[in-house]
């Protein structure tokens, strides 16, 4: 489907239709590369035979994120030879990206359903078109809001006993000896991993087919 439409020969002065077709083709390529990059997370690969002592100790002490059926989720071997500090940084990055992806999936379908009260509801229900129609003040609020959250997160990291990703301080009230708390953390990590793949798939679906809403129950 991605390459079913070939690009027409470009004249000396490109027409509007040629420019639009070229732009759509470029977006399809970008979406495909993003999808392939995410899909490699499920590619079967053998774990490196030699793991550092630090990594082994970190895996033994870590009770979250190592769940069935994938077990220790590192198909590309990026953790090989990494220190505890780097592994904690990886975990925090995974949590942050997962949370953003979960929010993005929710926001995508809220917009696609036609619920977008901001700016007099004049924005498109297509999330990609709505992003292009968003005025400068909207993008300014977005970046300032993200910057404020990042700054606050960096300040929270300075407190004693900080646990990666725990910006609300739950670790002060409960620890990983509580099975319910461990189960909650594993659910967040796994849902975040799924959401990261899902938002890429939704983006690709919109670019490749023009269908930005629900496709399962459409017919």
mmCIF file of C-alpha atoms in Angstrom:
data_model
loop_
_atom_site.group_PDB
_atom_site.id
_atom_site.type_symbol
_atom_site.label_atom_id
_atom_site.label_comp_id
_atom_site.label_asym_id
_atom_site.label_seq_id
_atom_site.Cartn_x
_atom_site.Cartn_y
_atom_site.Cartn_z
ATOM 1 C CA UNK A 1 0.000 0.000 0.000
ATOM 2 C CA UNK A 2 2.853 2.313 0.874
ATOM 3 C CA UNK A 3 4.385 2.307 -2.622
ATOM 4 C CA UNK A 4 1.277 1.592 -4.689
ATOM 5 C CA UNK A 5 1.312 5.154 -6.129
ATOM 6 C CA UNK A 6 4.398 6.119 -8.094
ATOM 7 C CA UNK A 7 5.475 9.752 -8.264
ATOM 8 C CA UNK A 8 4.816 11.521 -11.596
ATOM 9 C CA UNK A 9 7.758 13.074 -13.455
ATOM 10 C CA UNK A 10 8.503 16.504 -12.082
ATOM 11 C CA UNK A 11 8.160 19.345 -14.626
ATOM 12 C CA UNK A 12 10.503 22.311 -14.605
ATOM 13 C CA UNK A 13 7.996 24.218 -12.511
ATOM 14 C CA UNK A 14 6.341 21.793 -10.051
ATOM 15 C CA UNK A 15 2.586 21.969 -9.887
ATOM 16 C CA UNK A 16 0.642 22.014 -6.638
ATOM 17 C CA UNK A 17 -0.411 18.383 -7.116
ATOM 18 C CA UNK A 18 3.193 17.291 -7.686
ATOM 19 C CA UNK A 19 4.333 19.043 -4.529
ATOM 20 C CA UNK A 20 1.503 17.480 -2.496
ATOM 21 C CA UNK A 21 2.288 14.006 -3.870
ATOM 22 C CA UNK A 22 5.983 14.391 -3.070
ATOM 23 C CA UNK A 23 5.181 15.549 0.457
ATOM 24 C CA UNK A 24 2.821 12.605 1.015
ATOM 25 C CA UNK A 25 5.453 10.163 -0.284
ATOM 26 C CA UNK A 26 8.072 11.635 2.073
ATOM 27 C CA UNK A 27 5.689 11.336 5.043
ATOM 28 C CA UNK A 28 4.986 7.713 4.146
ATOM 29 C CA UNK A 29 8.710 6.922 4.082
ATOM 30 C CA UNK A 30 9.209 8.612 7.461
ATOM 31 C CA UNK A 31 6.281 6.722 8.949
ATOM 32 C CA UNK A 32 7.578 3.401 7.599
ATOM 33 C CA UNK A 33 11.045 3.961 9.041
ATOM 34 C CA UNK A 34 9.555 4.878 12.433
ATOM 35 C CA UNK A 35 7.359 1.777 12.387
ATOM 36 C CA UNK A 36 10.281 -0.478 11.491
ATOM 37 C CA UNK A 37 12.393 1.050 14.253
ATOM 38 C CA UNK A 38 9.698 0.336 16.827
ATOM 39 C CA UNK A 39 9.009 -3.133 15.477
ATOM 40 C CA UNK A 40 12.598 -4.183 16.122
ATOM 41 C CA UNK A 41 11.684 -4.211 19.814
ATOM 42 C CA UNK A 42 9.906 -7.518 19.172
ATOM 43 C CA UNK A 43 12.600 -9.036 16.989
ATOM 44 C CA UNK A 44 13.856 -12.262 18.589
ATOM 45 C CA UNK A 45 17.482 -12.126 19.540
ATOM 46 C CA UNK A 46 19.707 -14.052 21.887
ATOM 47 C CA UNK A 47 21.004 -12.362 24.986
ATOM 48 C CA UNK A 48 24.757 -11.726 25.045
ATOM 49 C CA UNK A 49 26.580 -14.561 26.741
ATOM 50 C CA UNK A 50 28.754 -12.319 28.857
ATOM 51 C CA UNK A 51 27.024 -9.801 31.098
ATOM 52 C CA UNK A 52 28.889 -7.494 33.385
ATOM 53 C CA UNK A 53 28.767 -8.068 37.139
ATOM 54 C CA UNK A 54 27.075 -4.706 37.570
ATOM 55 C CA UNK A 55 24.341 -5.531 35.097
ATOM 56 C CA UNK A 56 23.711 -8.919 36.659
ATOM 57 C CA UNK A 57 23.419 -7.315 40.077
ATOM 58 C CA UNK A 58 21.028 -4.692 38.708
ATOM 59 C CA UNK A 59 18.818 -7.357 37.139
ATOM 60 C CA UNK A 60 18.785 -9.357 40.379
ATOM 61 C CA UNK A 61 17.781 -6.309 42.398
ATOM 62 C CA UNK A 62 15.208 -5.017 39.897
ATOM 63 C CA UNK A 63 11.712 -6.453 40.282
ATOM 64 C CA UNK A 64 9.894 -4.148 37.865
ATOM 65 C CA UNK A 65 9.891 -4.259 34.090
ATOM 66 C CA UNK A 66 11.077 -7.874 33.851
ATOM 67 C CA UNK A 67 7.783 -9.588 33.048
ATOM 68 C CA UNK A 68 6.494 -12.508 30.997
ATOM 69 C CA UNK A 69 6.550 -13.281 28.147
ATOM 70 C CA UNK A 70 9.551 -11.149 27.127
ATOM 71 C CA UNK A 71 11.416 -11.292 30.430
ATOM 72 C CA UNK A 72 14.337 -8.862 30.521
ATOM 73 C CA UNK A 73 13.259 -6.477 27.742
ATOM 74 C CA UNK A 74 16.511 -5.690 25.913
ATOM 75 C CA UNK A 75 16.394 -7.316 22.449
ATOM 76 C CA UNK A 76 19.165 -5.058 21.086
ATOM 77 C CA UNK A 77 21.539 -5.660 23.995
ATOM 78 C CA UNK A 78 21.830 -1.969 24.847
ATOM 79 C CA UNK A 79 22.329 -2.757 28.534
ATOM 80 C CA UNK A 80 25.490 -4.826 28.044
ATOM 81 C CA UNK A 81 28.285 -3.485 30.214
ATOM 82 C CA UNK A 82 26.259 -0.540 31.528
ATOM 83 C CA UNK A 83 26.579 0.763 35.073
ATOM 84 C CA UNK A 84 23.727 1.016 37.577
ATOM 85 C CA UNK A 85 23.502 4.768 36.898
ATOM 86 C CA UNK A 86 23.046 4.240 33.168
ATOM 87 C CA UNK A 87 20.479 1.496 33.717
ATOM 88 C CA UNK A 88 18.500 3.762 36.039
ATOM 89 C CA UNK A 89 18.638 6.456 33.359
ATOM 90 C CA UNK A 90 17.338 3.963 30.770
ATOM 91 C CA UNK A 91 14.478 2.985 33.057
ATOM 92 C CA UNK A 92 13.491 6.592 33.672
ATOM 93 C CA UNK A 93 13.627 7.332 29.942
ATOM 94 C CA UNK A 94 11.434 4.312 29.213
ATOM 95 C CA UNK A 95 8.872 5.425 31.788
ATOM 96 C CA UNK A 96 8.844 9.002 30.498
ATOM 97 C CA UNK A 97 8.446 8.000 26.853
ATOM 98 C CA UNK A 98 5.777 5.468 27.785
ATOM 99 C CA UNK A 99 3.770 8.043 29.716
ATOM 100 C CA UNK A 100 3.985 10.550 26.873
ATOM 101 C CA UNK A 101 2.924 7.853 24.396
ATOM 102 C CA UNK A 102 -0.073 6.848 26.527
ATOM 103 C CA UNK A 103 -1.161 10.496 26.725
ATOM 104 C CA UNK A 104 -0.626 10.850 22.973
ATOM 105 C CA UNK A 105 -2.823 7.832 22.204
ATOM 106 C CA UNK A 106 -5.594 9.206 24.397
ATOM 107 C CA UNK A 107 -5.298 12.673 22.905
ATOM 108 C CA UNK A 108 -5.267 11.247 19.379
ATOM 109 C CA UNK A 109 -8.626 9.498 19.757
ATOM 110 C CA UNK A 110 -10.180 12.384 21.670
ATOM 111 C CA UNK A 111 -9.291 14.669 18.761
ATOM 112 C CA UNK A 112 -10.362 12.082 16.163
ATOM 113 C CA UNK A 113 -13.754 11.763 17.860
ATOM 114 C CA UNK A 114 -14.353 15.470 17.251
ATOM 115 C CA UNK A 115 -13.807 16.640 20.827
ATOM 116 C CA UNK A 116 -11.523 19.677 20.616
ATOM 117 C CA UNK A 117 -13.151 22.663 22.362
ATOM 118 C CA UNK A 118 -10.065 24.886 22.179
ATOM 119 C CA UNK A 119 -9.852 27.648 19.575
ATOM 120 C CA UNK A 120 -13.631 27.727 18.978
ATOM 121 C CA UNK A 121 -13.568 24.087 17.824
ATOM 122 C CA UNK A 122 -12.201 25.188 14.459
ATOM 123 C CA UNK A 123 -9.378 22.660 14.393
ATOM 124 C CA UNK A 124 -9.637 19.552 12.237
ATOM 125 C CA UNK A 125 -10.593 16.210 13.752
ATOM 126 C CA UNK A 126 -7.576 14.773 11.925
ATOM 127 C CA UNK A 127 -4.823 15.002 14.573
ATOM 128 C CA UNK A 128 -2.083 15.642 11.983
ATOM 129 C CA UNK A 129 -4.064 18.431 10.320
ATOM 130 C CA UNK A 130 -5.013 19.849 13.712
ATOM 131 C CA UNK A 131 -1.317 20.060 14.612
ATOM 132 C CA UNK A 132 -0.693 22.122 11.481
ATOM 133 C CA UNK A 133 -3.677 24.366 12.191
ATOM 134 C CA UNK A 134 -2.680 25.002 15.803
ATOM 135 C CA UNK A 135 -1.779 28.701 16.126
ATOM 136 C CA UNK A 136 1.538 29.911 17.489
ATOM 137 C CA UNK A 137 0.105 30.654 20.923
ATOM 138 C CA UNK A 138 -0.995 27.006 21.199
ATOM 139 C CA UNK A 139 2.473 25.696 20.391
ATOM 140 C CA UNK A 140 3.989 28.245 22.788
ATOM 141 C CA UNK A 141 1.800 26.978 25.632
ATOM 142 C CA UNK A 142 2.723 23.413 24.734
ATOM 143 C CA UNK A 143 6.474 23.991 24.846
ATOM 144 C CA UNK A 144 6.342 26.138 27.968
ATOM 145 C CA UNK A 145 4.239 23.495 29.712
ATOM 146 C CA UNK A 146 6.639 20.702 28.759
ATOM 147 C CA UNK A 147 9.593 22.831 29.834
ATOM 148 C CA UNK A 148 8.007 23.492 33.225
ATOM 149 C CA UNK A 149 7.389 19.771 33.779
ATOM 150 C CA UNK A 150 10.984 18.952 32.806
ATOM 151 C CA UNK A 151 12.380 21.613 35.130
ATOM 152 C CA UNK A 152 10.240 20.379 38.013
ATOM 153 C CA UNK A 153 11.311 16.783 37.342
ATOM 154 C CA UNK A 154 14.979 17.772 37.496
ATOM 155 C CA UNK A 155 14.421 19.454 40.865
ATOM 156 C CA UNK A 156 12.621 16.379 42.226
ATOM 157 C CA UNK A 157 15.556 14.169 41.197
ATOM 158 C CA UNK A 158 17.769 15.993 43.678
ATOM 159 C CA UNK A 159 15.891 14.751 46.726
ATOM 160 C CA UNK A 160 17.398 11.884 48.762
ATOM 161 C CA UNK A 161 16.157 8.398 47.935
ATOM 162 C CA UNK A 162 14.761 9.383 44.551
ATOM 163 C CA UNK A 163 13.522 6.407 42.486
ATOM 164 C CA UNK A 164 13.699 6.813 38.685
ATOM 165 C CA UNK A 165 10.349 7.938 37.300
ATOM 166 C CA UNK A 166 8.776 8.469 40.723
ATOM 167 C CA UNK A 167 8.050 12.188 40.416
ATOM 168 C CA UNK A 168 5.132 12.006 42.867
ATOM 169 C CA UNK A 169 7.200 10.509 45.689
ATOM 170 C CA UNK A 170 5.305 7.243 46.049
ATOM 171 C CA UNK A 171 8.542 5.500 47.095
ATOM 172 C CA UNK A 172 8.382 7.384 50.408
ATOM 173 C CA UNK A 173 5.154 5.578 51.295
ATOM 174 C CA UNK A 174 5.509 2.141 49.690
ATOM 175 C CA UNK A 175 8.381 0.009 48.432
ATOM 176 C CA UNK A 176 8.857 -2.998 46.186
ATOM 177 C CA UNK A 177 8.177 -5.434 49.014
ATOM 178 C CA UNK A 178 4.494 -4.722 48.337
ATOM 179 C CA UNK A 179 3.373 -7.073 45.549
ATOM 180 C CA UNK A 180 0.461 -4.817 44.654
ATOM 181 C CA UNK A 181 2.800 -1.868 44.131
ATOM 182 C CA UNK A 182 5.150 -3.954 41.979
ATOM 183 C CA UNK A 183 2.211 -5.150 39.894
ATOM 184 C CA UNK A 184 1.077 -1.554 39.385
ATOM 185 C CA UNK A 185 4.539 -0.510 38.198
ATOM 186 C CA UNK A 186 4.759 -3.448 35.785
ATOM 187 C CA UNK A 187 1.383 -2.551 34.314
ATOM 188 C CA UNK A 188 2.523 1.030 33.736
ATOM 189 C CA UNK A 189 5.742 -0.068 32.047
ATOM 190 C CA UNK A 190 4.028 -2.624 29.806
ATOM 191 C CA UNK A 191 1.213 -0.257 28.849
ATOM 192 C CA UNK A 192 3.804 2.403 28.074
ATOM 193 C CA UNK A 193 5.715 0.012 25.826
ATOM 194 C CA UNK A 194 2.509 -0.862 23.977
ATOM 195 C CA UNK A 195 1.538 2.808 23.656
ATOM 196 C CA UNK A 196 4.892 3.697 22.099
ATOM 197 C CA UNK A 197 4.249 1.166 19.335
ATOM 198 C CA UNK A 198 0.573 2.141 19.078
ATOM 199 C CA UNK A 199 1.132 5.856 18.483
ATOM 200 C CA UNK A 200 3.608 5.064 15.693
ATOM 201 C CA UNK A 201 1.055 2.718 14.121
ATOM 202 C CA UNK A 202 -1.696 5.332 14.372
ATOM 203 C CA UNK A 203 0.545 7.932 12.765
ATOM 204 C CA UNK A 204 1.425 5.547 9.936
ATOM 205 C CA UNK A 205 -2.243 4.630 9.401
ATOM 206 C CA UNK A 206 -3.178 8.290 9.015
ATOM 207 C CA UNK A 207 -0.334 9.115 6.623
ATOM 208 C CA UNK A 208 -0.694 5.969 4.508
ATOM 209 C CA UNK A 209 -4.482 5.672 4.316
ATOM 210 C CA UNK A 210 -5.927 8.990 5.452
ATOM 211 C CA UNK A 211 -7.988 7.180 8.110
ATOM 212 C CA UNK A 212 -7.227 8.800 11.439
ATOM 213 C CA UNK A 213 -9.989 7.274 13.558
ATOM 214 C CA UNK A 214 -10.976 3.838 14.727
ATOM 215 C CA UNK A 215 -10.639 1.174 12.005
ATOM 216 C CA UNK A 216 -11.689 -1.907 13.961
ATOM 217 C CA UNK A 217 -15.362 -0.992 14.375
ATOM 218 C CA UNK A 218 -15.600 1.338 11.384
ATOM 219 C CA UNK A 219 -17.674 -1.071 9.269
#
